[in-house]
Coordinates of C-alpha atoms and ligand atoms in Angstrom, one line a residue:
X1 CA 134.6 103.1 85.4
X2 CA 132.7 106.5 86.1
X3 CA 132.7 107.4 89.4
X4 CA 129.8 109.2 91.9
X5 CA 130.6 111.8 94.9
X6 CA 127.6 109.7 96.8
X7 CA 127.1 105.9 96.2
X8 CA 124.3 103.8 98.1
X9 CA 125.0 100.2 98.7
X10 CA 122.0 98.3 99.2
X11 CA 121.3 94.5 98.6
X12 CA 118.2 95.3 96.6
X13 CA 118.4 97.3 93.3
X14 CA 114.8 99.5 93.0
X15 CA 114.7 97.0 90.0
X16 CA 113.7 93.4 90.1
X17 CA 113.4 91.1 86.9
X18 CA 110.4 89.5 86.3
X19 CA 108.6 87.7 83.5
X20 CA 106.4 89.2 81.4
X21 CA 103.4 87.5 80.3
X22 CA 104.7 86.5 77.2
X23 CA 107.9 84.9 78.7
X24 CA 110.5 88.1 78.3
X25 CA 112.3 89.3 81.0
X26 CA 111.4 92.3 82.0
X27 CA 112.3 94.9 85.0
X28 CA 109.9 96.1 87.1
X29 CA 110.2 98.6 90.6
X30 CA 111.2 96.4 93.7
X31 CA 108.2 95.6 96.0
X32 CA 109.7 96.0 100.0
X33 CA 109.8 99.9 101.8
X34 CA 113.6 100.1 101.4
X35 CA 113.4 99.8 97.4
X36 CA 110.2 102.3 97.4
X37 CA 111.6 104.8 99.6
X38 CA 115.4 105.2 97.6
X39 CA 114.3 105.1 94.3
X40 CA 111.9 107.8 94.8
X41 CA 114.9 110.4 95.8
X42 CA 117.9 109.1 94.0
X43 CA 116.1 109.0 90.5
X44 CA 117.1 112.4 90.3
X45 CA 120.4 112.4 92.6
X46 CA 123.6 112.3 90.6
X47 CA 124.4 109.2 92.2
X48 CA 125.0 104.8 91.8
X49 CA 123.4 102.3 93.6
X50 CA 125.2 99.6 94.1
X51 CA 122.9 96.3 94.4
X52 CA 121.9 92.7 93.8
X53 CA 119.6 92.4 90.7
X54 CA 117.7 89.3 91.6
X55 CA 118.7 86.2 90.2
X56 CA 121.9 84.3 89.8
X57 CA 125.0 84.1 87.8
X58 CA 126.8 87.0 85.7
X59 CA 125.1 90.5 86.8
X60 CA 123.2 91.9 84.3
X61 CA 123.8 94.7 82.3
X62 CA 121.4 97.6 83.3
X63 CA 120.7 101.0 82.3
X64 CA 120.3 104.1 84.4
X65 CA 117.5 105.4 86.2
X66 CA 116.9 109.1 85.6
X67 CA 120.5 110.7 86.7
X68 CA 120.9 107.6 88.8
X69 CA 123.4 105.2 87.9
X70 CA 123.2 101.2 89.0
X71 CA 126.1 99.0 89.3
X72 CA 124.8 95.4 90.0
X73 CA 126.8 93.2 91.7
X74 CA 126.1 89.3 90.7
X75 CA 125.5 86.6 93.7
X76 CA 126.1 82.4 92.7
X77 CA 123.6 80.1 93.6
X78 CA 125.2 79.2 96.7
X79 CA 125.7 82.5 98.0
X80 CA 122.3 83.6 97.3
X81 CA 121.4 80.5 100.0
X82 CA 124.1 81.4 102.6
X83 CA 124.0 85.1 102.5
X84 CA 120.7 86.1 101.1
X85 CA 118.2 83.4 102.3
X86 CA 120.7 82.2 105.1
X87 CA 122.5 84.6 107.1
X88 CA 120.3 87.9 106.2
X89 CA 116.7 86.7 106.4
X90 CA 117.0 83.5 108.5
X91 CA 119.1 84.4 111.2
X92 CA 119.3 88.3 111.3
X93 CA 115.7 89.0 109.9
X94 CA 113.8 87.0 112.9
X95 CA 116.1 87.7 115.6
X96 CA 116.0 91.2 114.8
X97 CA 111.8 91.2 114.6
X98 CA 111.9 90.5 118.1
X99 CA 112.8 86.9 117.1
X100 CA 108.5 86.0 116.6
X101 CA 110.1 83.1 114.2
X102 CA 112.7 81.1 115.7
X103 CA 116.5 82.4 113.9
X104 CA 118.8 79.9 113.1
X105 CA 122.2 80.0 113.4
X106 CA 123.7 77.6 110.9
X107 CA 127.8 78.7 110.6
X108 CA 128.4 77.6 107.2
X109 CA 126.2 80.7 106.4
X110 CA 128.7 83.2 108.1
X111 CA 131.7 82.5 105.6
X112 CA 129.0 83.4 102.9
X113 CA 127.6 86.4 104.8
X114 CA 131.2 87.8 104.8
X115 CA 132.6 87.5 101.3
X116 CA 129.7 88.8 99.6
X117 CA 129.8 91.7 102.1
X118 CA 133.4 92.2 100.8
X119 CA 132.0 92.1 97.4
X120 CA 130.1 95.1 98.3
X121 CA 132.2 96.9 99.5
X122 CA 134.8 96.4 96.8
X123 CA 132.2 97.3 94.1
X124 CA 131.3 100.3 96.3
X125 CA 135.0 101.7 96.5
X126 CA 135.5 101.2 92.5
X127 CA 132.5 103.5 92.0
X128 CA 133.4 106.2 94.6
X129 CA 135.4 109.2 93.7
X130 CA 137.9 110.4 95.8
X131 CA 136.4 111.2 99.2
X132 CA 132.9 110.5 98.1
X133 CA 130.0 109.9 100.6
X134 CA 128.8 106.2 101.2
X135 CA 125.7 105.5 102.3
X136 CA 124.8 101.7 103.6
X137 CA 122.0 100.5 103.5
X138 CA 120.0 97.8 106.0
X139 CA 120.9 94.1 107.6
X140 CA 122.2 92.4 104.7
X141 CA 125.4 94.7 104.7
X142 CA 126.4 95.0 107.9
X143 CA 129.9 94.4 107.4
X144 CA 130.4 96.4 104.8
X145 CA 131.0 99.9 107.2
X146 CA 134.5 98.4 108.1
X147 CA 135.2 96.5 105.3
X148 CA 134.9 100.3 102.9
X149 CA 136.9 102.2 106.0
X150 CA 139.9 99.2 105.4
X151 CA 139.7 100.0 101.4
X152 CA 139.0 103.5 101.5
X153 CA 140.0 105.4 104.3
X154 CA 139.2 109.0 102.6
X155 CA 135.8 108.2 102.6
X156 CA 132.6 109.4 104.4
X157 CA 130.5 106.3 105.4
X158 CA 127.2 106.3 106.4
X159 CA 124.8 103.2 107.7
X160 CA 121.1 103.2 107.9
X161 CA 119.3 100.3 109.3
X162 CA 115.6 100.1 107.9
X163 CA 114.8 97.1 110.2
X164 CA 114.5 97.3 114.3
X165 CA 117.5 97.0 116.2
X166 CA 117.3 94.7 118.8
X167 CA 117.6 94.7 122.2
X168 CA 120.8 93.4 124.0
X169 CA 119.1 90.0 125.4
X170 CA 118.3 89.2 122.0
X171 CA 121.5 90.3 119.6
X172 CA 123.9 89.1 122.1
X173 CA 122.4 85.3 121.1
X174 CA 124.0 86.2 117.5
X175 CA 127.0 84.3 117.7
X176 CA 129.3 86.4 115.6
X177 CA 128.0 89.6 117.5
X178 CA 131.6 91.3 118.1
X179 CA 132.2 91.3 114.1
X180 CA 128.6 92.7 113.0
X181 CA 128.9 95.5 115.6
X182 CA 132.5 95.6 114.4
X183 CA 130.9 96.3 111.2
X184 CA 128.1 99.0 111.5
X185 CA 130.5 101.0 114.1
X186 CA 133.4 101.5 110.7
X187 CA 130.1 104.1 109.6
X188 CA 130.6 107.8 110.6
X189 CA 126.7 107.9 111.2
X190 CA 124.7 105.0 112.2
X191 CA 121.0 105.8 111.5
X192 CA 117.8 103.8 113.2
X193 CA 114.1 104.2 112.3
X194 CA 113.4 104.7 116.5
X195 CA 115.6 106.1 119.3
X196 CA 115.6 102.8 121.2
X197 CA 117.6 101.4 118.8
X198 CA 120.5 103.6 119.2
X199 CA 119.9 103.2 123.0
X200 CA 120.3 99.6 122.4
X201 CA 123.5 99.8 119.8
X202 CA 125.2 101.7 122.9
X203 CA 124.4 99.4 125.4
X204 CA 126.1 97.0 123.5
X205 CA 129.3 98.6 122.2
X206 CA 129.7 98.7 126.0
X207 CA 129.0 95.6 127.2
X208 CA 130.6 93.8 124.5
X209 CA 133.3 96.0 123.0
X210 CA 134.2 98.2 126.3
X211 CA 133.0 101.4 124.2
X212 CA 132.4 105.0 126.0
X213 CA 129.1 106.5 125.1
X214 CA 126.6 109.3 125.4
X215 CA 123.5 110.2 123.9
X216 CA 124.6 109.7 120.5
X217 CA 127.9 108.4 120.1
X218 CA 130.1 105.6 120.8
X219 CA 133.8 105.9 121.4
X220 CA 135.9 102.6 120.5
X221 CA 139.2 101.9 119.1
X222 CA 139.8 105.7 118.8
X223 CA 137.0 106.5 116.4
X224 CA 133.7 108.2 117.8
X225 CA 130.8 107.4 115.3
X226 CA 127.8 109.1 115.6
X227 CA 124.1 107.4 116.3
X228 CA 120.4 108.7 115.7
X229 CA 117.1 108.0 114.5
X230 CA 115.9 108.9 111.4
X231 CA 111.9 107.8 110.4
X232 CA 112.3 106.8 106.7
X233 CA 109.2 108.2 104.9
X234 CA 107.9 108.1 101.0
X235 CA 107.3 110.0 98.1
X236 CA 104.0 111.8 99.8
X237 CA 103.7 113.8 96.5
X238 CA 103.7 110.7 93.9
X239 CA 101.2 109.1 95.9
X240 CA 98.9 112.3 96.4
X241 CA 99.4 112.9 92.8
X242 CA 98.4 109.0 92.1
X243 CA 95.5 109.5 94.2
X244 CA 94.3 112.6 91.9
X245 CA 94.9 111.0 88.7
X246 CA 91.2 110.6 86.9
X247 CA 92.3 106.9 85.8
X248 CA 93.3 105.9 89.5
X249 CA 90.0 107.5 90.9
X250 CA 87.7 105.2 88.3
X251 CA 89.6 102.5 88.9
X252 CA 89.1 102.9 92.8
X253 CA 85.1 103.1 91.5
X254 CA 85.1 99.9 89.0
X255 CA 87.0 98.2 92.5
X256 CA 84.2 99.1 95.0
X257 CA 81.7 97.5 91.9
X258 CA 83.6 94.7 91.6
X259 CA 83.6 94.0 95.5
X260 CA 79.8 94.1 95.3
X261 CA 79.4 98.0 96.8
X262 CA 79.6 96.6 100.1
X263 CA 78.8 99.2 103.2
X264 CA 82.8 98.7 104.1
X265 CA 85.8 97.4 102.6
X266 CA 88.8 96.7 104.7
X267 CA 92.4 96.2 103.0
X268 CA 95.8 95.1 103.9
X269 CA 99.2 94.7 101.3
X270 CA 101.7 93.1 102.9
X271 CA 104.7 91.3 101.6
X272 CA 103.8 87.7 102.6
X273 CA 105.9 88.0 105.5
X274 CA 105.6 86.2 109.2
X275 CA 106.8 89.7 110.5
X276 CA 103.3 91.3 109.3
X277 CA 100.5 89.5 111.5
X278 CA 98.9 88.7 108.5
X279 CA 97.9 84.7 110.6
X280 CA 96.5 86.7 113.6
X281 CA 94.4 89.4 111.3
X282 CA 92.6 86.3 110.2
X283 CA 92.0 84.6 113.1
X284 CA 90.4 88.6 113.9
X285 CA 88.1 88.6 110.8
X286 CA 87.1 84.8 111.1
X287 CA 86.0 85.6 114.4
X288 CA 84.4 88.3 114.1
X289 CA 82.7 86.4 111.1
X290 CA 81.8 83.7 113.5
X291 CA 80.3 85.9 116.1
X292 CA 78.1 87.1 113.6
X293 CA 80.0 90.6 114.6
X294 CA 80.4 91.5 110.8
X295 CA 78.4 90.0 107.7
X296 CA 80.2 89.0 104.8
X297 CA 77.9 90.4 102.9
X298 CA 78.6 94.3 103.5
X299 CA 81.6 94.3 104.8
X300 CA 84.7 92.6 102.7
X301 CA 88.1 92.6 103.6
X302 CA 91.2 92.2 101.0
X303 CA 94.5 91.2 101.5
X304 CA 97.2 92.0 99.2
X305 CA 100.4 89.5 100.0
X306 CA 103.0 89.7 97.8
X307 CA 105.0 87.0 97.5
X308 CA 108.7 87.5 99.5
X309 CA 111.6 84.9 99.8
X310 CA 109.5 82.2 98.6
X311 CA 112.2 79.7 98.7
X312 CA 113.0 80.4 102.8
X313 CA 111.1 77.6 104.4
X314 CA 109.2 79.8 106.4
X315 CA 107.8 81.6 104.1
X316 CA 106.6 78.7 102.1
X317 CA 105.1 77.3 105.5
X318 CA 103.8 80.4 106.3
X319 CA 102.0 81.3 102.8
X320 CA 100.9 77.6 102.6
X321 CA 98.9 78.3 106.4
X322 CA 97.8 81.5 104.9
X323 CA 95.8 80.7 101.7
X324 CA 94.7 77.0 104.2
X325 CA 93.3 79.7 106.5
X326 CA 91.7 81.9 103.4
X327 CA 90.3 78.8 102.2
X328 CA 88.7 77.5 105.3
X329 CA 87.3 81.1 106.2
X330 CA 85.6 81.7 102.4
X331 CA 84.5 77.9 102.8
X332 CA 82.7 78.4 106.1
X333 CA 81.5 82.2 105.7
X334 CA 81.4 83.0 102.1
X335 CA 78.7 82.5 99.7
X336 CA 78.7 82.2 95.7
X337 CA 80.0 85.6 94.3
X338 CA 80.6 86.8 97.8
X339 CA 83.7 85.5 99.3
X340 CA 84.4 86.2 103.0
X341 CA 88.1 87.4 102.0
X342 CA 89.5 88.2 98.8
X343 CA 93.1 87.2 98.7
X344 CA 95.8 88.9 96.0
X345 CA 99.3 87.3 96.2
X346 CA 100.6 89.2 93.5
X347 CA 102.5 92.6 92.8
X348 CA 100.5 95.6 91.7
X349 CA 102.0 98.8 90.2
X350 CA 102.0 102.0 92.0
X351 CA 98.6 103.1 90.1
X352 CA 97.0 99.9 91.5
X353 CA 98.2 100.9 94.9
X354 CA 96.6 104.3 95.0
X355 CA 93.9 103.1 93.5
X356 CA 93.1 99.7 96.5
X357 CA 93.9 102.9 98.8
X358 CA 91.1 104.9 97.8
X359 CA 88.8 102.0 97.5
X360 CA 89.5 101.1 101.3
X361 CA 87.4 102.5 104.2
X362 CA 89.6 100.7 106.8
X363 CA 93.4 100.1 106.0
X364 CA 94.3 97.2 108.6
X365 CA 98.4 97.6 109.5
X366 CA 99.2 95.1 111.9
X367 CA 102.3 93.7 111.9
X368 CA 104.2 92.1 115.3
X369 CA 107.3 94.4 114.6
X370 CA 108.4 96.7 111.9
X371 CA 110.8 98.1 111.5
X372 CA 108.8 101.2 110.0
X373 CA 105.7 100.5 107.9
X374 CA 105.6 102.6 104.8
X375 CA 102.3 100.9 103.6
X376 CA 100.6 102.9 106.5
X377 CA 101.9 106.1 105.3
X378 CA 100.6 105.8 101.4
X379 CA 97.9 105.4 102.4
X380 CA 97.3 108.2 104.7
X381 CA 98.9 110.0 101.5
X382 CA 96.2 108.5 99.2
X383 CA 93.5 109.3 101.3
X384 CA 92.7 112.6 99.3
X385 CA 89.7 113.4 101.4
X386 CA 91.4 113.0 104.6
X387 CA 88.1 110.3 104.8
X388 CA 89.3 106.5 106.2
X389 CA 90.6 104.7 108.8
X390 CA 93.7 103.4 109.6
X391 CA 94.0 100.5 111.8
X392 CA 98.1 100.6 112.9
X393 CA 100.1 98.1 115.3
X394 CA 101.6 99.8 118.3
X395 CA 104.9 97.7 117.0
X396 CA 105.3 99.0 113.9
X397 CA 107.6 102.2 113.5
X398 CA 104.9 104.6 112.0
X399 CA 103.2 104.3 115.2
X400 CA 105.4 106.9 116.8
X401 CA 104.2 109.0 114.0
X402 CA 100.8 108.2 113.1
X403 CA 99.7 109.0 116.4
X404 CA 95.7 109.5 115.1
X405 CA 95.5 105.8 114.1
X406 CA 93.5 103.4 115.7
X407 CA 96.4 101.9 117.4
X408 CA 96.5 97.7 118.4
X409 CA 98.6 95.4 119.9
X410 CA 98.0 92.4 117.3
X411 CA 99.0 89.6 119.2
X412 CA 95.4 90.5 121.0
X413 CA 93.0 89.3 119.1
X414 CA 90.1 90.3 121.3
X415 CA 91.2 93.6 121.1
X416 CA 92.1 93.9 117.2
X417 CA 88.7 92.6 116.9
X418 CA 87.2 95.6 119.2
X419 CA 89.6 97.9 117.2
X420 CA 88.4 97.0 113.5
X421 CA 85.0 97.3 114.5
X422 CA 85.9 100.7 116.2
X423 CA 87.1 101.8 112.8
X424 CA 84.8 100.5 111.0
X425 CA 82.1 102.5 113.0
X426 CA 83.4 105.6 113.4
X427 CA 82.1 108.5 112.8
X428 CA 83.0 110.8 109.0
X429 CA 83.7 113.8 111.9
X430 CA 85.9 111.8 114.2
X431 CA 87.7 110.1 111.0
X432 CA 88.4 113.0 109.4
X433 CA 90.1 114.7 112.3
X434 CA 92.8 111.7 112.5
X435 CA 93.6 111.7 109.0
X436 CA 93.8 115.5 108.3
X437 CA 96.6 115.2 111.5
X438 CA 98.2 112.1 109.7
X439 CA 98.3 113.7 106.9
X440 CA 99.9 117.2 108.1
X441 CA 102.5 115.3 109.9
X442 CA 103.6 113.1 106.6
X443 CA 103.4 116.3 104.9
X444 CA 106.0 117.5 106.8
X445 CA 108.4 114.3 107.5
X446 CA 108.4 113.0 103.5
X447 CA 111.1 110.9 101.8
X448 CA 112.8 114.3 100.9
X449 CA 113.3 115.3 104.8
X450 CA 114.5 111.9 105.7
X451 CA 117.4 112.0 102.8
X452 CA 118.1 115.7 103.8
X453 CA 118.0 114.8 107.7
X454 CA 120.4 111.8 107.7
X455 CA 123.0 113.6 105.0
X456 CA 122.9 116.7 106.7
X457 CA 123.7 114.8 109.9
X458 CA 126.2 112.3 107.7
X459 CA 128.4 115.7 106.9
X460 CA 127.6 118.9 108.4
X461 CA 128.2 120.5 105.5
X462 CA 124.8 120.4 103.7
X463 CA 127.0 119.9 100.5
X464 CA 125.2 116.4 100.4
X465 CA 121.8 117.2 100.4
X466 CA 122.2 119.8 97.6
X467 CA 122.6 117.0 95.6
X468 CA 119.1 116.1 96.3
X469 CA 116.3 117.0 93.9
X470 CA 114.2 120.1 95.6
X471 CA 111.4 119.8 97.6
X472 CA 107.7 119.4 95.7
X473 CA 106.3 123.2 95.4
X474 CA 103.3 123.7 98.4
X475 CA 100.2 123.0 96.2
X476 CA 98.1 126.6 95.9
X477 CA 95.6 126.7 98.3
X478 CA 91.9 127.5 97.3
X479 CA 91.2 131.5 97.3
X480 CA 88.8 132.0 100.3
X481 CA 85.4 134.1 99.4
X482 CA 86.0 135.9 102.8
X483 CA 88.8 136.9 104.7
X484 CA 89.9 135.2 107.3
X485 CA 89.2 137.3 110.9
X486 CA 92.1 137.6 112.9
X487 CA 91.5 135.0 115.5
X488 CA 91.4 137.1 119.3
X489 CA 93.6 135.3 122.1
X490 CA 92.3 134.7 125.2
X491 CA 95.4 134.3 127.3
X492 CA 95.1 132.8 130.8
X493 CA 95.9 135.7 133.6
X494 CA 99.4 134.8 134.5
X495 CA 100.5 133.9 137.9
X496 CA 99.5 130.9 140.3
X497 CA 96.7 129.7 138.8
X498 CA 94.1 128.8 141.6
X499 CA 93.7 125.3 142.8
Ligands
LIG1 P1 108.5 96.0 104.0 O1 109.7 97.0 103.7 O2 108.8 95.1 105.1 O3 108.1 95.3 102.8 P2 106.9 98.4 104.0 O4 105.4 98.5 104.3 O5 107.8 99.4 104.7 O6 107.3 96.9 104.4 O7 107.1 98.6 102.5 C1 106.5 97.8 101.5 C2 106.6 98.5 100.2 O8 106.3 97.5 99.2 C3 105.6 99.6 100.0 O9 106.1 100.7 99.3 C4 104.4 99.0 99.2 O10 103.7 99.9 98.4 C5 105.2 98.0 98.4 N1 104.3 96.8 98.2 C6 103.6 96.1 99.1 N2 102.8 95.2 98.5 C7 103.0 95.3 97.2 C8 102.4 94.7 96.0 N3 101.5 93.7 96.1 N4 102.8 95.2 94.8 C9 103.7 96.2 94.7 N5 104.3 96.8 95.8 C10 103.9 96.4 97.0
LIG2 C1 112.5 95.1 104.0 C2 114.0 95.2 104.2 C3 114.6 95.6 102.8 C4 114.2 94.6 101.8 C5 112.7 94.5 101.7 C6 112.1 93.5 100.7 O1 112.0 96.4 103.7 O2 114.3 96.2 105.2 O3 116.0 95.6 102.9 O4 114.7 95.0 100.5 O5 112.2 94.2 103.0 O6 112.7 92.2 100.9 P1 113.6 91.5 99.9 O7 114.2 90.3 100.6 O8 112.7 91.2 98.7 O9 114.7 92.5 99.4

């Protein structure tokens, strides 16, 4: 068994099988921001992934990606229920999204929950070399922290959450909440997308485990593990570079054709989740359709949902209310050829992407939480021309970020109305102006920074992050015809300045 100085364990391999369209299996990238996000630095990290495939029974056998190894780890039929669809996205994925569907707390699911956690962490110590680096990845594995310290004490083990974490009212309903804090506090690092996260992981190692704590750490059973925030980012130069390509830009041309060249199109790409506000975004558009606010006829909106644990019974509720509601809006405000919404519930590939990107004058990013929201950021990084608008919920992560947006609260749908109408009127000048900003600060807070951040922070040494491929060169900027003057400060006269 070859072994890796830094293994990531995360439920979800950056490949997913899928059929082809003539039948054959084939792999194709993993939709969901974790996926996106890892693949695009440890392609070329000297490192393994350890992950679920997709799928049931005997893990496949898969090659490498780049310099990256994978070591899949199989699930059974019934674990994939209990663990994957149960535990992990019915009870932890709501109650952890501020609970806006109602988690269920079913115990047989726990037993489940914990052996394949053990199987984790058991692949992940057969792959690590002797005081490698570990870094754990999201809700699924929460256990896996302690589990890895029991089996491998000489190891360095980070966790990184990419989902909110909640606050005390809420977690403490989880009853097996001792064991899963248990579980992320065996890390040496615990990483959140937001400070109030880490605020709330210390209020609870206090309240329920009698833990000391500042700032950022927590002192329990004689171990002090470290806490902070890290904003997970993406590949800004694969997307700028998608955006350039001459391919993606006709293809964003032939799109705005095929929508009938209408005087604005709006887009969202969601994974069909109930986490995303997708129901309340189309109660928005159907109103303002109703009001006679927008016409159908120059302004079309498309929403990309790809389909997402389609056998959870929320999801299938929630995407059968979904294309109801698409139906009933095209059937009441869309004419032949002209439909009111065009709806996509299917993957696309990373050209595709770029290309729906460029072809959208108003990105709509409304979600109820999130834990960040890496749709908003490629598409700040596809907008080329720093032209667009981007329409973000105040509750998704990338808000604290992507200050410039048009920020909403979408569970007001008077105001998202007022909001998508602001964006869809502003003016070139006033558009322009956001983006560039957004665009500077994803510049500077890519994927690259993120990995670098949290491994520099994981082991002081930097000897991590070396391992990580080099930053993209700064693209050459355009020679300027005239030099630039000098510009002349104008300092304020110091001392009281004069009420
Ligand atoms: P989440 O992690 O909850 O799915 P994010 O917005 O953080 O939400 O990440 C979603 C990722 O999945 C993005 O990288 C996005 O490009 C990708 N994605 C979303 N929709 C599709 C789709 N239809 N086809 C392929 N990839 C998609
Ligand atoms: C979110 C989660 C990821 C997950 C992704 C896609 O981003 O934080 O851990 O991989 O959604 O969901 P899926 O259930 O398909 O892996």
């Amino acid at each position: 068994m070859r072994q890796s100085s830094l293994v990531v364990v995360a439920n979800r391999l950056p490949l997913d099988d899928s059929a082809a369209p003539d039948g054959a299996c084939e792999w194709r990238r993993s939709p969901g921001g974790l996926a996106s996000a890892l693949h695009a630095i440890l392609e070329q990290t000297p490192a393994t992934w350890v992950g679920w495939a997709g799928g049931t029974g005997p893990a496949p056998s898969l090659p490498d990606i780049g310099s990256l190894r994978i070591r899949p780890v199989p699930l059974t039929e019934p674990e994939l229920r209990g663990y994957y669809e149960g535990f992990a996205n019915s009870t932890l994925w709501p109650l952890y999204h501020d609970a806006v569907e109602q988690p269920v707390f079913d115990r047989g699911w726990w037993e489940t929950y914990q052996a394949v956690n053990r199987r984790f962490a058991e692949a992940a110590a057969e792959v690590a070399e002797p005081h490698a680096a570990i870094w754990v990845q999201d809700y699924h594995l929460q256990l896996v922290p302690q589990l890895l310290r029991e089996l491998r004490p000489d190891l360095l083990i980070g966790f990184f959450l990419h989902v909110p974490f909640p606050p005390p009212e809420l977690f403490s309903q989880l009853p097996r909440r001792i064991e899963l804090l248990r579980g992320m506090l065996g890390a040496d690092l615990v990483g959140f997308q937001r400070p109030q996260a880490a605020h709330n992981i210390a209020q609870l190692a206090t309240k329920l485990l009698g833990a000391r704590v500042t700032n950022d750490t927590i002192t329990v059973g004689g171990r002090t593990v470290r806490t902070g925030s890290f904003p997970v980012s993406i590949d800004v130069a694969e997307m700028q570079q998608l955006a350039r390509r001459p391919d993606v830009v006709k293809q964003a041309a032939q799109l705005r054709t095929q929508l009938g060249r209408p005087r604005r199109v709006l887009l969202s790409v969601d994974r069909l989740d109930y986490t995303k506000g997708i129901e309340h975004r189309l109660t928005a558009w159907s109103e303002l359709l109703r009001d006679g606010r927008v016409k159908a006829r120059d302004s079309v909106f498309v929403q990309v949902a790809v389909p997402s644990r389609e056998r959870v019974d929320s999801y299938r509720i929630l995407r059968d209310r979904i294309e109801g509601e698409v139906g009933r809006i095209n059937g009441e405000y869309g004419r032949v050829g002209e439909p009111a919404i065009h709806y996509l519930n299917q993957p696309f590939d990373r050209a595709e992407l770029a290309a729906l990107y460029q072809t959208a004058d108003v990105m709509v990013v409304t979600p109820l939480r999130d834990g960040m929201n890496l749709v908003a950021k490629e598409y700040v990084a596809a907008r080329a021309d720093s032209s667009g608008a981007l329409v973000l919920s105040e509750f998704a992560g990338a808000a604290a970020e992507l200050e410039e947006a048009f920020l909403v609260n979408p569970h007001d749908v008077d105001g998202l109305k007022d909001t998508l109408l602001r964006a869809m009127e502003a003016s070139p000048a006033d558009l322009k102006r956001r983006m560039t900003a957004m665009r500077k600060q994803l510049r500077d807070h890519d994927i690259l920074a993120w990995a670098r951040a949290y491994l520099t922070e994981l082991d002081h040494t930097g000897r991590l992050a070396e391992g990580l491929p080099p930053p993209p060169p700064p693209r050459p900027r355009p020679a300027r015809a005239v030099p630039r003057q000098r510009k002349v400060s104008r300092r304020r006269p110091s001392g009281p300045v004069p009420s």
